[in-house]
């Protein structure tokens, strides 16, 4: 089957077929290999890409910039609150202006519906660099990393996501697992499980791809036989700071620590995190949370302990590197 993705926007993985997602992953592997062997070809020469960040970023911004430079493209970074967007100019007008100047736009922001508006009016491809609902380039990097760390075919791999399973990263992993035919379980208290309609949609896709999609609040059941245990921050960007206490109360048993990791019963289990992670007190927020709540709950790291984060099982920096190769693949498949 011919894969043709030219000029499509990359807003969420639900918009792409299993074959198309696999194509992104294969292209990522090829581009990664070419870069390592110093054989990369600059296939995006002369392309101009706008990078809009309404929320802060390290990995996503740097991956988009380096991917563009590696491929000979140019970028303009538009920092949170450094443009007229939203304050003096509507999203619809901004989209029409940028669409006249750029070949593509990356957008990190709040509601998914905003990126849909941007794509509709810009009339050039728009790449989702994270919204409240989805983080699709992250899921691609994660599945590339999973394939590099597993000898099993994807339909035999079990990915267990534990923690705030209602957030953007969990949603994208849920959909990516369903599309690719993997076994995915979201382990979270009822209040922080993925939205039911999204789970239903994932299960419908799973019935066609052979994936297994489950949601549970039972930690031992969920973690049993996991090959990969994944967590993310408990309060995402854009959520109010005052929900930290509530989240810690809800999620403290769902921390990835050596006791929980052992519940997988798998000596080769790997730990994953999209990063940034609160795994010790070496960040301003990590220290603040520790001072405010951690002492009360007996926590040092928050969603993951320092011990697990720094262990042999941790593959978090492979994930971070793979952001570059997968974002480059998305740009290439769509802009070349
Ligand atoms: N994982 C991720 O998206 O990281 P940044 O927020 O640093 O871009
Ligand atoms: N769920 C996190 C992911 C950060 C990459 C957030 O949205 O803040």
mmCIF file of C-alpha atoms and ligand atoms in Angstrom, residues 130 135 167-169 232-233 236-237 274-275, ligand 2:
data_model
loop_
_atom_site.group_PDB
_atom_site.id
_atom_site.type_symbol
_atom_site.label_atom_id
_atom_site.label_comp_id
_atom_site.label_asym_id
_atom_site.label_seq_id
_atom_site.Cartn_x
_atom_site.Cartn_y
_atom_site.Cartn_z
ATOM 1 C CA UNK A 130 1.438 19.074 22.904
ATOM 2 C CA UNK A 135 1.058 14.685 22.807
ATOM 3 C CA UNK A 167 -3.497 13.525 30.685
ATOM 4 C CA UNK A 168 -2.177 14.217 27.176
ATOM 5 C CA UNK A 169 0.693 11.713 27.312
ATOM 6 C CA UNK A 232 4.298 11.239 33.834
ATOM 7 C CA UNK A 233 4.061 14.248 36.086
ATOM 8 C CA UNK A 236 0.378 19.008 33.946
ATOM 9 C CA UNK A 237 1.157 22.403 32.464
ATOM 10 C CA UNK A 274 8.311 11.594 28.864
ATOM 11 C CA UNK A 275 10.204 14.061 31.107
HETATM 12 N N1 LIG B 2 1.608 15.881 30.914
HETATM 13 C C1 LIG B 2 2.722 16.802 30.856
HETATM 14 C C2 LIG B 2 3.643 16.429 29.744
HETATM 15 C C3 LIG B 2 4.867 17.277 29.622
HETATM 16 C C4 LIG B 2 5.738 16.863 28.490
HETATM 17 C C5 LIG B 2 2.202 18.217 30.687
HETATM 18 O O1 LIG B 2 1.309 18.428 29.881
HETATM 19 O O2 LIG B 2 2.698 19.111 31.392
#
